Amino acid sequence: MASPLAVQGGTAVRTRPWPAWPQPAPGVRRAVDEVLDSGRWSISGPYRGVESYERRFARAFAAYHGADHCIPAASGTASLMLALEACGVGAGDEVIVPGLSWVASGTTVLGVNAVPVFCDVDPDTLCVHPAAVEAHITPRTRAIVVVHLYSAVADMDALKDVADRHDLPLIEDCAQAHGATHHGAKVGTLSTAGTFSMQHSKVLTSGEGGAVITQDAELARRIEHLRADGRCLATASPPTGAMELVETGELMGSNRCISEFQAAILTAQLAVLDEQNRRRRDNALLLDQHLERLGLRPQTTSPGTTSRTYYTYAARLPDGELTEPAVADVAAALTAELGFSVLPSYAPVPANRLYAPRTRQRFALGLAHEELIDPKRFHLPVCEDTAQRTITLHHAALLGDAEDMNDIASAVEKVLRHGAALAH
């Protein structure tokens, strides 16, 4: 007789450990020790006669993408806010963002006193739908933000066409897509600016951190001032012991700088990114085959994608099956079988309990503004349906081998077989 579900006391499909994340790259410990002994732990510290790791990482990350400029920052949130403000977005402006994403897609727009306008997504790629973007453009629209979500690249051909026709800056949120390509070009270089997160869970991580890349020298200079209290790095090395940051008086900013420790870690981790991404892609293709056989629909990507990055593996549950239990219960059952966290898709941002502008006094800018940022005014049927039928796995699961993919498929098959019991 088949074992009952592990969540109901049965034997789990798997008890072996999964690949750990993060995985330190060769050279990380040496680089961190170098910073410890350097006497300079931040670019706001005195110059010590050697190039900072912040500059080394900026140069390496720009070269990796084929971008002219990279400005490291404290987080992905900081990076996106810097890009928005550098593009001229401010109080009362509307910014179009996807309705299916991490909550920061909304809070970053609020953070520059602008109004997030949430759009529905493509049901297959789960990225913002170009037609929905165009339908939401108004005279108050000042920018479009596109998120390359989970493992998909958004339809950049169509989105660039919309942005160009309406003369709007297009910002790529690449927090989940380090290394993905579209028509052979790295994401982040397909728009006005590309923003990245290096938070703990990301495929390139230093625990926390971020970056903005752009081909626009003037935009890069504004971002540099905005992230360092209105200062920018000197064009030539200063005397040892002097400050490398120059007080230009051009633009007031805030402190959103990355530390030397984070920059050192990222410089080393960047060297292994492509190989890790290749392994994830190979395993994702195997998992696609297994899950399609079981009736699931793995997330697809847009035309023009030449290389995917799997930050999260997402798949839609089979039509007509597992309709009674909530998707959270299905995910919990899979987690119990695998010993690895399986989660539902993100909730639509306006429905996310973490997206609550009324809990922050700083956003109380008058009744009219509060009505514009009220989450209840958005109806996003594709986002809502996706959240009820999609399961996701973190990319660490894809760093294993074919046997690991077989285990995932076996767990899904078992939960499908016991779906009726799970519903009670």
Coordinates of N, CA, C and O in Angstrom, one line a residue, residues 25-99:
A25 N 32.3 31.2 -3.2 CA 33.2 31.0 -4.3 C 34.6 30.9 -3.9 O 35.0 31.5 -2.9
P26 N 35.5 30.3 -4.7 CA 36.9 30.3 -4.4 C 37.4 31.8 -4.3 O 37.0 32.6 -5.2
G27 N 38.2 32.1 -3.4 CA 38.7 33.5 -3.2 C 37.9 34.4 -2.3 O 38.4 35.5 -2.0
V28 N 36.7 34.0 -1.9 CA 35.9 34.8 -1.1 C 36.6 35.1 0.3 O 36.7 36.3 0.7
R29 N 37.1 34.1 0.9 CA 37.7 34.3 2.3 C 38.9 35.2 2.2 O 39.2 36.0 3.0
R30 N 39.7 35.0 1.1 CA 40.9 35.8 0.9 C 40.5 37.3 0.7 O 41.1 38.2 1.3
A31 N 39.5 37.5 -0.1 CA 39.0 38.9 -0.4 C 38.5 39.5 0.9 O 38.8 40.7 1.1
V32 N 37.7 38.8 1.7 CA 37.2 39.4 2.9 C 38.3 39.7 3.9 O 38.3 40.8 4.6
D33 N 39.3 38.8 4.0 CA 40.4 39.0 4.9 C 41.2 40.3 4.4 O 41.7 41.0 5.2
E34 N 41.3 40.4 3.1 CA 42.0 41.6 2.6 C 41.3 42.9 3.0 O 42.0 43.9 3.4
V35 N 40.0 42.9 3.0 CA 39.3 44.1 3.4 C 39.5 44.3 4.9 O 39.7 45.4 5.4
L36 N 39.4 43.2 5.7 CA 39.6 43.3 7.2 C 40.9 44.0 7.5 O 41.0 44.8 8.5
D37 N 41.9 43.7 6.8 CA 43.3 44.2 7.1 C 43.6 45.5 6.3 O 44.7 46.1 6.6
S38 N 42.7 46.0 5.5 CA 43.0 47.1 4.6 C 42.9 48.5 5.3 O 43.5 49.5 4.9
G39 N 42.2 48.6 6.4 CA 41.9 49.9 7.0 C 40.9 50.7 6.3 O 40.7 51.9 6.6
R40 N 40.2 50.1 5.4 CA 39.1 50.8 4.6 C 38.0 49.8 4.4 O 38.1 48.9 3.6
W41 N 36.9 50.0 5.1 CA 35.7 49.1 5.0 C 34.6 49.6 4.2 O 33.5 49.0 4.1
S42 N 34.8 50.9 3.7 CA 33.7 51.5 2.9 C 34.4 52.6 2.0 O 35.4 53.1 2.3
I43 N 33.7 52.9 0.9 CA 34.2 54.0 0.1 C 34.2 55.3 0.8 O 34.8 56.3 0.4
S44 N 33.4 55.4 1.9 CA 33.4 56.7 2.6 C 34.5 56.7 3.6 O 34.7 57.7 4.4
G45 N 35.4 55.7 3.7 CA 36.5 55.7 4.5 C 37.7 56.3 3.7 O 37.7 56.4 2.5
P46 N 38.8 56.6 4.4 CA 40.0 57.2 3.7 C 40.6 56.3 2.7 O 40.7 55.1 2.9
Y47 N 41.1 56.9 1.6 CA 41.8 56.1 0.6 C 43.1 55.6 1.2 O 43.8 56.3 1.9
R48 N 43.4 54.3 0.9 CA 44.6 53.7 1.5 C 45.7 53.3 0.4 O 46.5 52.5 0.7
G49 N 45.6 53.9 -0.7 CA 46.6 53.6 -1.7 C 46.4 52.5 -2.7 O 47.2 52.2 -3.6
V50 N 45.2 51.8 -2.5 CA 44.9 50.7 -3.4 C 43.4 50.9 -3.8 O 42.6 51.5 -3.1
E51 N 43.1 50.3 -5.0 CA 41.8 50.5 -5.5 C 40.8 49.8 -4.6 O 41.0 48.6 -4.1
S52 N 39.6 50.4 -4.3 CA 38.6 49.8 -3.5 C 38.0 48.6 -4.2 O 37.9 48.5 -5.4
Y53 N 37.4 47.7 -3.4 CA 36.7 46.6 -3.9 C 35.4 47.1 -4.5 O 34.9 46.5 -5.5
E54 N 34.9 48.2 -4.0 CA 33.7 48.8 -4.6 C 33.9 49.1 -6.1 O 33.1 48.8 -7.0
R55 N 35.1 49.7 -6.4 CA 35.4 50.1 -7.8 C 35.7 48.8 -8.6 O 35.4 48.7 -9.8
R56 N 36.4 47.9 -8.0 CA 36.7 46.6 -8.7 C 35.4 45.9 -9.1 O 35.3 45.4 -10.2
F57 N 34.5 45.8 -8.2 CA 33.2 45.1 -8.5 C 32.5 45.9 -9.6 O 31.9 45.3 -10.5
A58 N 32.4 47.2 -9.4 CA 31.7 48.0 -10.4 C 32.2 47.8 -11.8 O 31.5 47.6 -12.8
R59 N 33.5 47.8 -11.9 CA 34.1 47.6 -13.2 C 33.8 46.2 -13.7 O 33.5 46.0 -14.9
A60 N 34.0 45.2 -12.9 CA 33.7 43.8 -13.3 C 32.3 43.5 -13.7 O 32.0 42.9 -14.7
F61 N 31.3 44.1 -12.9 CA 29.9 43.9 -13.2 C 29.5 44.6 -14.5 O 28.7 44.1 -15.2
A62 N 30.0 45.8 -14.7 CA 29.8 46.5 -15.9 C 30.3 45.7 -17.1 O 29.6 45.6 -18.1
A63 N 31.5 45.2 -17.0 CA 32.1 44.5 -18.1 C 31.3 43.2 -18.4 O 31.1 42.8 -19.5
Y64 N 30.9 42.5 -17.3 CA 30.1 41.3 -17.5 C 28.8 41.5 -18.3 O 28.4 40.7 -19.1
H65 N 28.2 42.7 -18.1 CA 27.0 43.0 -18.8 C 27.2 43.8 -20.2 O 26.3 44.0 -20.9
G66 N 28.5 44.2 -20.4 CA 28.7 45.0 -21.6 C 28.1 46.4 -21.4 O 27.6 47.1 -22.3
A67 N 28.0 46.9 -20.1 CA 27.5 48.2 -19.8 C 28.6 49.2 -19.6 O 29.7 48.8 -19.2
D68 N 28.3 50.5 -19.9 CA 29.3 51.5 -19.7 C 29.5 51.9 -18.2 O 30.6 52.3 -17.8
H69 N 28.5 51.8 -17.4 CA 28.5 52.3 -16.0 C 27.8 51.3 -15.1 O 26.8 50.7 -15.4
C70 N 28.4 51.1 -13.9 CA 27.8 50.4 -12.8 C 28.0 51.1 -11.5 O 29.1 51.6 -11.2
I71 N 26.9 51.3 -10.8 CA 27.0 52.0 -9.5 C 26.4 51.0 -8.5 O 25.2 50.8 -8.4
P72 N 27.3 50.4 -7.7 CA 26.9 49.5 -6.6 C 26.1 50.3 -5.6 O 26.3 51.5 -5.4
A73 N 25.2 49.6 -4.9 CA 24.3 50.2 -3.9 C 24.0 49.2 -2.8 O 24.4 48.1 -2.8
A74 N 23.4 49.7 -1.7 CA 23.2 49.0 -0.5 C 22.2 47.8 -0.6 O 22.3 46.8 0.1
S75 N 21.3 47.9 -1.6 CA 20.3 46.8 -1.7 C 19.6 46.9 -3.1 O 19.8 48.0 -3.8
G76 N 18.8 45.9 -3.4 CA 18.0 46.1 -4.6 C 17.0 47.2 -4.5 O 16.7 47.9 -5.5
T77 N 16.4 47.3 -3.3 CA 15.4 48.4 -3.1 C 16.1 49.7 -3.3 O 15.5 50.6 -4.0
A78 N 17.3 49.9 -2.8 CA 18.0 51.2 -2.9 C 18.3 51.4 -4.4 O 18.1 52.5 -4.9
S79 N 18.7 50.4 -5.1 CA 19.1 50.5 -6.5 C 17.9 50.9 -7.4 O 18.0 51.8 -8.2
L80 N 16.7 50.4 -7.1 CA 15.5 50.7 -7.9 C 15.1 52.1 -7.6 O 14.7 52.9 -8.5
M81 N 15.1 52.5 -6.3 CA 14.8 53.9 -5.9 C 15.8 54.9 -6.5 O 15.3 56.0 -7.0
L82 N 17.0 54.6 -6.6 CA 18.0 55.4 -7.2 C 17.8 55.6 -8.7 O 17.8 56.7 -9.2
A83 N 17.4 54.5 -9.4 CA 17.2 54.6 -10.8 C 15.9 55.4 -11.1 O 15.9 56.3 -12.0
L84 N 14.9 55.2 -10.3 CA 13.6 56.0 -10.5 C 13.9 57.5 -10.3 O 13.5 58.3 -11.1
E85 N 14.6 57.8 -9.2 CA 14.8 59.3 -8.9 C 15.7 59.9 -9.9 O 15.5 61.0 -10.3
A86 N 16.7 59.1 -10.3 CA 17.7 59.7 -11.3 C 17.0 59.9 -12.7 O 17.4 60.8 -13.5
C87 N 15.9 59.1 -12.9 CA 15.1 59.3 -14.2 C 14.1 60.5 -14.0 O 13.3 60.7 -15.0
G88 N 14.1 61.1 -12.9 CA 13.2 62.3 -12.7 C 11.9 62.0 -12.1 O 11.0 62.8 -12.0
V89 N 11.7 60.8 -11.6 CA 10.4 60.4 -10.9 C 10.4 61.0 -9.6 O 11.3 60.9 -8.8
G90 N 9.2 61.6 -9.2 CA 9.1 62.2 -7.9 C 7.7 62.3 -7.5 O 6.8 61.5 -7.9
A91 N 7.4 63.3 -6.6 CA 6.1 63.4 -5.9 C 4.9 63.4 -6.9 O 4.9 64.3 -7.8
G92 N 4.0 62.5 -6.7 CA 2.8 62.5 -7.5 C 2.9 61.8 -8.8 O 1.8 61.6 -9.5
D93 N 4.1 61.5 -9.3 CA 4.2 60.9 -10.6 C 3.7 59.4 -10.6 O 3.8 58.8 -9.5
E94 N 3.2 58.9 -11.7 CA 2.8 57.5 -11.8 C 3.9 56.7 -12.4 O 4.6 57.1 -13.4
V95 N 4.1 55.5 -11.8 CA 5.1 54.6 -12.3 C 4.4 53.2 -12.6 O 3.8 52.7 -11.6
I96 N 4.4 52.7 -13.7 CA 3.8 51.4 -14.1 C 4.7 50.3 -13.6 O 5.9 50.2 -14.0
V97 N 4.1 49.4 -12.9 CA 4.9 48.2 -12.4 C 4.0 47.0 -12.5 O 2.8 47.0 -12.6
P98 N 4.7 45.8 -12.5 CA 3.9 44.5 -12.6 C 3.1 44.3 -11.3 O 3.6 44.6 -10.2
G99 N 2.0 43.7 -11.4 CA 1.2 43.4 -10.2 C 1.6 42.1 -9.5 O 1.2 41.8 -8.4

